Amino acid sequence: MIDKTVASAEAAVADIHDGASVMIGGFGTAGMPDELIDALIALEVGNLTIINNNAGNGETGVAALIREGRVRKIICSFPRQADSHHFDARYRAGEIELELVPQGNLAARIQAAGAGLGAIFTPTGFGTQLAEGKETRTIDGVDHVLEYPIRADFALIKAHEGDRWGNLVYRKTARNFGPIMAMAARTTIAQVARVVPLGNLDPEVVVTPGIFVQRVVPIGSHSIGSTAA
Amino acid sequence: MIDKTVASAEAAVADIHDGASVMIGGFGTAGMPDELIDALIALEVGNLTIINNNAGNGETGVAALIREGRVRKIICSFPRQADSHHFDARYRAGEIELELVPQGNLAARIQAAGAGLGAIFTPTGFGTQLAEGKETRTIDGVDHVLEYPIRADFALIKAHEGDRWGNLVYRKTARNFGPIMAMAARTTIAQVARVVPLGNLDPEVVVTPGIFVQRVVPIGSHSIGSTAA
Amino acid sequence: MKRLNREDMAWRVARDIPEGAYVNLGIGLPTKVANYLPKDREIFLQSENGLLGMGPAPAPGDEDWELINAGKQAVTLLTGGCFFHHGDSFAMMRGGHIDLCVLGAFQVAINGDIANWHTGEPDAIPAVGGAMDLAIGAKKTFVMMELLTRDGTSKLVERCTYPLTGLACVSRVYTDLAVFELEGNRARIIERAEGVSHDDLRAMTGLALC
Amino acid sequence: MKRLNREDMAWRVARDIPEGAYVNLGIGLPTKVANYLPKDREIFLQSENGLLGMGPAPAPGDEDWELINAGKQAVTLLTGGCFFHHGDSFAMMRGGHIDLCVLGAFQVAINGDIANWHTGEPDAIPAVGGAMDLAIGAKKTFVMMELLTRDGTSKLVERCTYPLTGLACVSRVYTDLAVFELEGNRARIIERAEGVSHDDLRAMTGLALC
């Protein structure tokens, strides 16, 4: 019997290694897998490359990971925010590398990785600083930039419900990067409010099929609706 | 008030013009929008470019469109089947042009169109006849072929339920190409078993958001489960 | 001379959004447009973080922090709205499915170039978010901004000096002093605030406005 | 010499599929493998037309023609299975998420090349379906086929003469006479049918088997 559920966040992240690339779901704090990140911080591995839309908000989640000095490089679209002070400080001190990617290219590159494409020509960013040095091509009269897939060793995401086969459904805008990151990482670890019996998730409404998920951790729903800064 | 529902299949397809490119959903007969195709046949426009996974089965749907001589070119992955005799005859007579595309590249090229990508490097087909003359590139040690988006003037698809904003849900494996074709056509026309009041479709389970759908035609459910050859 | 305040500007933009339009409102000033959409028009607001059919802010205390907009403010979902992932969200944008995008800007050039993501100052931490996708993805891109900076420099310019967000993508600029249509490398004044003349605008911008 | 019949071959392949594997069975002969999966193993069958967790054929009369497999036969869905669109389906394949793909073939070369989509005859109507995606997308690609054509020609060859489906992607070939592991441009016999010798296989294939 296949059972992808793991009892604790600590056990779920135990094999994340020094220097690993880790996608982390969430747009701001919505969909941020705080408990998995806390377990990762407790693991005391460093030199991580983090892929997330932001670079941390306030004191929890990605911000805490940065505060603790575990992040060597971050790939994101929107690091600078009112409450990104931990990133700001480390960035200004030259202690963290930033690869800034337009949000849609970030999504498309993650999707390219999940779908096994070698590269994509995207119109976004053409002619801007963020495309400097990149290959370009005019296709059907539209200028494009060649962008490569973003893969990761691990993805940490937050879903609403999951089952022992790894099928997931999400909640409102906490869905954001979860489904596409799940497809782009070698090992995807999903924290869920609750694990439901196999068959409880309607086959028509599963958003992330279990094939993209390796571990499911029930966390409880205490953080839903209360993760605001 | 925005109401995308159209009373009849005939009215829904009335502006499909001679020489139009038309995506047609379905994998074999599952998800094939038979009633929309019948309306298209009744419209008596020709020189169509059809994008479908197959090239018709039996006497209905795409097969009927080909039988009636309305198709100048077909872009598909699997034309030759036990019951593709109408295509076979016209192809052998040189009366129809065939662009054969591996099924995954067909899907990826349709998705590229829907997502506004200019081109994609895909590993599928490299080194085969179907990649002859195409640009190739080795990326991270894997050989790829450059493939371009497939767009269309119209998409005719079959969904299960829809609402007046064009939101759609599908039924079982009749989903297949519907969601991605809806994103790749200038005008997407969906036939549905029934139109439901706005709000009846759970916002978490809508598969095709209304932004991708221009017309919704209630057809009734008589053809569900009875479309086998 | 009567400048439009920011609420007036939002009202002015909202008036030009037709029924049935799929619209993305950028963070900051454009977000205000949502408050002035004519009640008799069904307009679909898309938010890049995965919702279509965005409704107004919830009553205080009713916030659900898993239902937010691109600016990370709590919002609601209209009846008929839906959720989707970031891939589909940016496919809507990049794929040309959004009819209209309204953005704020540091500068807009008369050729339609826009700069709104980075001041270019060496110590500034850059952040782009969805700005570059929004600028070039929608069928039409409108900008709303004050025409002048605090020190009186025009933000509508011959050529942008700030780092670009998108090239030749803006078609209309709504400001506190006038509304401009950009076409064929020229800016045409299509509306002026009360007491503002063509000559005033030419003097303020230094542009050969028509 | 005792050849395995097609049912035996399906049983033989099934025995090598581990619990938890995500598997795509090509149309034709490989479809039979589903009938022999060990009942004590949870194995996930993916079908390219958008389902995961494919179950056995329904009882006659219970067919739902909107629930079919890649061969357009009526199937069922296991508890815990789900549906998705063609884009996601081929992302599963091309993206390397499928552990194992089992395909039929006209020819397999010892370097792992496979030809299974087109005989190359000038009057044949070509049809490729998902074959090219399946061949190169899965983590492992197995082929099951009779070793010899009806006229006694080996289908395991030095180089394919039929048009290729995928290059250097097949790692194992299950036949009615032997099972071959392909590695480093060589075919190694890992199992022989009763009464079939190494020399028999070398003679039949004309290959320097090891």
Short mmCIF file of N, CA and C in Angstrom, two decimals, chain A residues 27-28 30-31 54 57 77-81 87-88 91-92 98 100-105 107-108 111 122-130 158 171-177 179-180 224-225 227-228, chain C residues 27 48-51 63-72 75 83-88 90-91 94 106 117-120 123-134 136 163-167:
data_model
loop_
_atom_site.label_atom_id
_atom_site.label_comp_id
_atom_site.label_asym_id
_atom_site.label_seq_id
_atom_site.Cartn_x
_atom_site.Cartn_y
_atom_site.Cartn_z
N PHE A 27 2.42 33.26 -2.13
CA PHE A 27 2.46 34.61 -2.69
C PHE A 27 2.30 35.49 -1.47
N GLY A 28 3.40 36.13 -1.06
CA GLY A 28 3.38 36.71 0.28
C GLY A 28 3.20 35.57 1.26
N ALA A 30 0.19 34.01 1.76
CA ALA A 30 -0.87 33.07 1.35
C ALA A 30 -0.24 31.88 0.63
N GLY A 31 -0.43 30.71 1.19
CA GLY A 31 0.15 29.51 0.59
C GLY A 31 1.57 29.24 1.04
N ASN A 54 8.50 35.87 -3.46
CA ASN A 54 9.02 36.99 -2.69
C ASN A 54 10.31 36.60 -1.99
N ASN A 57 8.43 37.81 4.26
CA ASN A 57 7.60 38.87 4.84
C ASN A 57 7.67 38.73 6.36
N SER A 77 10.54 37.19 -7.81
CA SER A 77 10.11 38.33 -8.64
C SER A 77 9.98 39.61 -7.83
N PHE A 78 9.68 39.48 -6.54
CA PHE A 78 9.33 40.68 -5.79
C PHE A 78 9.92 40.65 -4.40
N PRO A 79 11.24 40.87 -4.31
CA PRO A 79 11.88 40.81 -2.99
C PRO A 79 11.55 42.00 -2.10
N ARG A 80 11.54 43.20 -2.66
CA ARG A 80 11.43 44.41 -1.86
C ARG A 80 9.98 44.67 -1.47
N GLN A 81 9.70 44.57 -0.19
CA GLN A 81 8.36 44.85 0.30
C GLN A 81 8.49 45.60 1.61
N PHE A 87 15.58 40.17 4.30
CA PHE A 87 16.23 40.08 2.99
C PHE A 87 17.03 41.34 2.70
N ASP A 88 16.40 42.48 2.91
CA ASP A 88 17.04 43.76 2.58
C ASP A 88 18.42 43.86 3.24
N TYR A 91 20.89 41.36 1.74
CA TYR A 91 21.21 41.74 0.36
C TYR A 91 22.18 42.91 0.35
N ARG A 92 21.90 43.90 1.17
CA ARG A 92 22.77 45.08 1.23
C ARG A 92 24.15 44.72 1.75
N LEU A 98 20.81 37.46 -5.53
CA LEU A 98 19.43 37.63 -6.01
C LEU A 98 19.36 37.41 -7.51
N LEU A 100 16.59 38.08 -10.07
CA LEU A 100 15.28 38.70 -10.18
C LEU A 100 14.64 38.27 -11.50
N VAL A 101 13.43 37.71 -11.43
CA VAL A 101 12.75 37.16 -12.61
C VAL A 101 11.33 37.74 -12.65
N PRO A 102 10.93 38.28 -13.79
CA PRO A 102 9.53 38.73 -13.88
C PRO A 102 8.59 37.59 -13.48
N GLN A 103 7.55 37.92 -12.78
CA GLN A 103 6.69 36.89 -12.17
C GLN A 103 6.14 35.88 -13.16
N GLY A 104 5.74 36.37 -14.33
CA GLY A 104 5.20 35.44 -15.32
C GLY A 104 6.29 34.55 -15.91
N ASN A 105 7.49 35.09 -16.05
CA ASN A 105 8.59 34.24 -16.51
C ASN A 105 8.98 33.23 -15.44
N ALA A 107 6.89 31.86 -13.36
CA ALA A 107 5.88 30.81 -13.49
C ALA A 107 6.16 29.95 -14.73
N ALA A 108 6.44 30.60 -15.85
CA ALA A 108 6.62 29.86 -17.10
C ALA A 108 7.86 28.98 -17.05
N GLN A 111 7.05 26.06 -14.97
CA GLN A 111 6.21 25.15 -15.77
C GLN A 111 7.03 24.41 -16.82
N THR A 122 9.93 33.79 -24.54
CA THR A 122 8.87 34.56 -23.90
C THR A 122 9.02 36.04 -24.25
N PRO A 123 7.90 36.73 -24.47
CA PRO A 123 8.01 38.16 -24.80
C PRO A 123 8.31 39.03 -23.58
N THR A 124 8.05 38.50 -22.39
CA THR A 124 8.18 39.32 -21.18
C THR A 124 9.64 39.66 -20.90
N GLY A 125 9.88 40.91 -20.68
CA GLY A 125 11.21 41.36 -20.29
C GLY A 125 12.07 41.81 -21.45
N PHE A 126 11.61 41.55 -22.68
CA PHE A 126 12.43 41.94 -23.82
C PHE A 126 12.77 43.42 -23.76
N GLY A 127 14.04 43.72 -24.00
CA GLY A 127 14.46 45.12 -24.06
C GLY A 127 14.68 45.75 -22.70
N THR A 128 14.55 44.96 -21.64
CA THR A 128 14.74 45.50 -20.29
C THR A 128 16.06 44.99 -19.69
N GLN A 129 16.43 45.57 -18.57
CA GLN A 129 17.63 45.13 -17.84
C GLN A 129 17.60 43.64 -17.53
N LEU A 130 16.41 43.13 -17.26
CA LEU A 130 16.32 41.72 -16.84
C LEU A 130 16.54 40.75 -17.99
N LYS A 158 2.01 24.40 0.30
CA LYS A 158 0.90 24.30 1.24
C LYS A 158 -0.37 24.06 0.45
N ARG A 171 -6.75 26.01 -1.39
CA ARG A 171 -7.77 26.90 -0.85
C ARG A 171 -7.55 28.32 -1.37
N LYS A 172 -8.52 28.80 -2.13
CA LYS A 172 -8.55 30.18 -2.62
C LYS A 172 -7.19 30.58 -3.24
N THR A 173 -6.74 31.81 -2.95
CA THR A 173 -5.50 32.24 -3.61
C THR A 173 -4.24 31.69 -2.95
N ALA A 174 -4.41 30.78 -1.98
CA ALA A 174 -3.23 30.07 -1.48
C ALA A 174 -2.75 29.03 -2.49
N ARG A 175 -3.50 28.83 -3.55
CA ARG A 175 -3.10 27.88 -4.59
C ARG A 175 -1.83 28.37 -5.28
N ASN A 176 -1.81 29.57 -5.68
CA ASN A 176 -0.77 30.27 -6.46
C ASN A 176 0.33 29.40 -7.09
N PHE A 177 1.51 29.31 -6.51
CA PHE A 177 2.60 28.57 -7.15
C PHE A 177 2.61 27.07 -6.82
N PRO A 179 0.71 24.28 -7.42
CA PRO A 179 0.58 23.24 -8.45
C PRO A 179 1.76 23.19 -9.43
N ILE A 180 2.31 24.35 -9.78
CA ILE A 180 3.39 24.32 -10.78
C ILE A 180 4.73 23.97 -10.14
N ILE A 224 -4.82 28.74 8.74
CA ILE A 224 -5.65 29.30 7.68
C ILE A 224 -6.32 30.58 8.14
N GLY A 225 -6.20 31.58 7.33
CA GLY A 225 -6.88 32.83 7.64
C GLY A 225 -6.22 33.62 8.76
N THR A 227 -2.60 34.11 8.77
CA THR A 227 -1.18 34.23 8.46
C THR A 227 -0.81 35.64 8.03
N ALA A 228 -1.68 36.58 8.28
CA ALA A 228 -1.39 37.94 7.82
C ALA A 228 -0.26 38.55 8.63
N ILE C 27 -0.76 47.16 -8.84
CA ILE C 27 -0.75 47.54 -7.42
C ILE C 27 -0.55 49.04 -7.31
N GLU C 48 -3.23 38.75 -10.45
CA GLU C 48 -2.15 37.87 -10.92
C GLU C 48 -1.90 36.67 -10.02
N ASN C 49 -2.31 36.80 -8.75
CA ASN C 49 -2.08 35.70 -7.81
C ASN C 49 -3.17 34.64 -7.88
N GLY C 50 -3.98 34.66 -8.94
CA GLY C 50 -4.82 33.50 -9.20
C GLY C 50 -6.28 33.63 -8.93
N LEU C 51 -6.85 34.81 -9.21
CA LEU C 51 -8.31 34.86 -9.15
C LEU C 51 -8.87 35.77 -10.24
N GLU C 63 -11.71 39.45 7.02
CA GLU C 63 -10.60 39.14 6.12
C GLU C 63 -10.26 37.66 6.14
N ASP C 64 -9.99 37.13 4.98
CA ASP C 64 -9.43 35.78 4.85
C ASP C 64 -8.09 35.97 4.16
N TRP C 65 -7.02 35.72 4.87
CA TRP C 65 -5.70 36.03 4.32
C TRP C 65 -5.22 35.00 3.31
N GLU C 66 -6.08 34.08 2.97
CA GLU C 66 -5.83 33.24 1.80
C GLU C 66 -6.67 33.70 0.61
N LEU C 67 -7.30 34.86 0.75
CA LEU C 67 -8.05 35.45 -0.37
C LEU C 67 -7.60 36.90 -0.48
N ILE C 68 -6.51 37.07 -1.23
CA ILE C 68 -5.87 38.39 -1.29
C ILE C 68 -5.65 38.79 -2.75
N ASN C 69 -5.31 40.05 -2.94
CA ASN C 69 -5.01 40.52 -4.30
C ASN C 69 -3.49 40.63 -4.49
N ALA C 70 -3.08 41.15 -5.63
CA ALA C 70 -1.66 41.23 -5.94
C ALA C 70 -0.91 42.14 -4.98
N GLY C 71 -1.64 43.09 -4.38
CA GLY C 71 -1.03 43.96 -3.40
C GLY C 71 -1.06 43.37 -2.00
N LYS C 72 -1.52 42.12 -1.91
CA LYS C 72 -1.58 41.37 -0.65
C LYS C 72 -2.58 41.96 0.33
N VAL C 75 -9.35 40.60 -0.12
CA VAL C 75 -10.41 40.94 -1.06
C VAL C 75 -11.52 39.90 -0.93
N PHE C 83 -10.72 30.45 -9.01
CA PHE C 83 -9.30 30.44 -8.65
C PHE C 83 -8.51 29.59 -9.64
N PHE C 84 -7.24 29.89 -9.79
CA PHE C 84 -6.36 29.10 -10.67
C PHE C 84 -4.93 29.34 -10.23
N HIS C 85 -4.01 28.56 -10.81
CA HIS C 85 -2.62 28.68 -10.36
C HIS C 85 -1.87 29.75 -11.15
N HIS C 86 -0.66 30.01 -10.72
CA HIS C 86 0.15 31.08 -11.31
C HIS C 86 0.46 30.87 -12.79
N GLY C 87 0.58 29.61 -13.19
CA GLY C 87 0.84 29.35 -14.61
C GLY C 87 -0.33 29.82 -15.46
N ASP C 88 -1.52 29.42 -15.08
CA ASP C 88 -2.71 29.85 -15.82
C ASP C 88 -2.91 31.35 -15.71
N PHE C 90 -0.69 33.77 -15.48
CA PHE C 90 0.17 34.53 -16.39
C PHE C 90 -0.03 34.13 -17.84
N ALA C 91 -0.63 32.97 -18.08
CA ALA C 91 -1.05 32.65 -19.44
C ALA C 91 -2.17 33.60 -19.86
N ARG C 94 0.03 36.95 -20.53
CA ARG C 94 0.99 36.88 -21.64
C ARG C 94 0.30 36.44 -22.92
N PHE C 106 6.61 55.31 -13.21
CA PHE C 106 7.56 56.39 -12.93
C PHE C 106 7.63 57.32 -14.15
N TRP C 117 9.31 49.90 -12.60
CA TRP C 117 9.70 48.84 -11.66
C TRP C 117 10.96 49.17 -10.86
N HIS C 118 11.73 50.14 -11.29
CA HIS C 118 13.05 50.29 -10.70
C HIS C 118 13.49 51.73 -10.93
N THR C 119 13.96 52.36 -9.87
CA THR C 119 14.42 53.74 -10.03
C THR C 119 15.82 53.79 -10.62
N GLY C 120 16.48 52.62 -10.63
CA GLY C 120 17.82 52.60 -11.17
C GLY C 120 18.88 53.11 -10.20
N ASP C 123 21.67 51.82 -4.90
CA ASP C 123 21.43 51.10 -3.64
C ASP C 123 19.99 50.60 -3.53
N ALA C 124 19.18 50.85 -4.56
CA ALA C 124 17.79 50.39 -4.49
C ALA C 124 17.74 48.88 -4.69
N ILE C 125 16.88 48.24 -3.93
CA ILE C 125 16.67 46.81 -4.13
C ILE C 125 15.59 46.65 -5.19
N PRO C 126 15.93 46.03 -6.32
CA PRO C 126 14.93 45.96 -7.39
C PRO C 126 13.85 44.93 -7.08
N ALA C 127 12.66 45.18 -7.57
CA ALA C 127 11.56 44.21 -7.43
C ALA C 127 10.66 44.44 -8.64
N VAL C 128 10.37 43.40 -9.36
CA VAL C 128 9.61 43.58 -10.60
C VAL C 128 8.21 43.01 -10.52
N GLY C 129 8.03 41.92 -9.77
CA GLY C 129 6.71 41.31 -9.67
C GLY C 129 6.17 40.98 -11.05
N GLY C 130 4.89 41.24 -11.26
CA GLY C 130 4.27 40.94 -12.55
C GLY C 130 4.29 42.12 -13.52
N ALA C 131 5.00 43.19 -13.16
CA ALA C 131 4.91 44.42 -13.95
C ALA C 131 5.26 44.22 -15.43
N MET C 132 6.32 43.47 -15.68
CA MET C 132 6.75 43.31 -17.09
C MET C 132 5.76 42.46 -17.89
N ASP C 133 5.18 41.47 -17.23
CA ASP C 133 4.17 40.64 -17.90
C ASP C 133 2.92 41.45 -18.17
N LEU C 134 2.51 42.24 -17.19
CA LEU C 134 1.31 43.06 -17.31
C LEU C 134 1.47 44.09 -18.42
N ILE C 136 3.19 44.17 -21.15
CA ILE C 136 3.17 43.76 -22.57
C ILE C 136 2.10 42.73 -22.88
N PRO C 163 14.99 52.58 -15.87
CA PRO C 163 15.01 51.25 -16.53
C PRO C 163 13.61 50.87 -17.01
N LEU C 164 13.52 50.35 -18.23
CA LEU C 164 12.23 50.05 -18.83
C LEU C 164 11.56 48.82 -18.24
N THR C 165 10.25 48.85 -18.25
CA THR C 165 9.43 47.69 -17.86
C THR C 165 8.94 46.97 -19.12
N GLY C 166 8.51 47.76 -20.09
CA GLY C 166 8.02 47.19 -21.34
C GLY C 166 8.18 48.21 -22.45
N LEU C 167 8.29 47.73 -23.66
CA LEU C 167 8.53 48.61 -24.80
C LEU C 167 7.24 48.82 -25.61
#
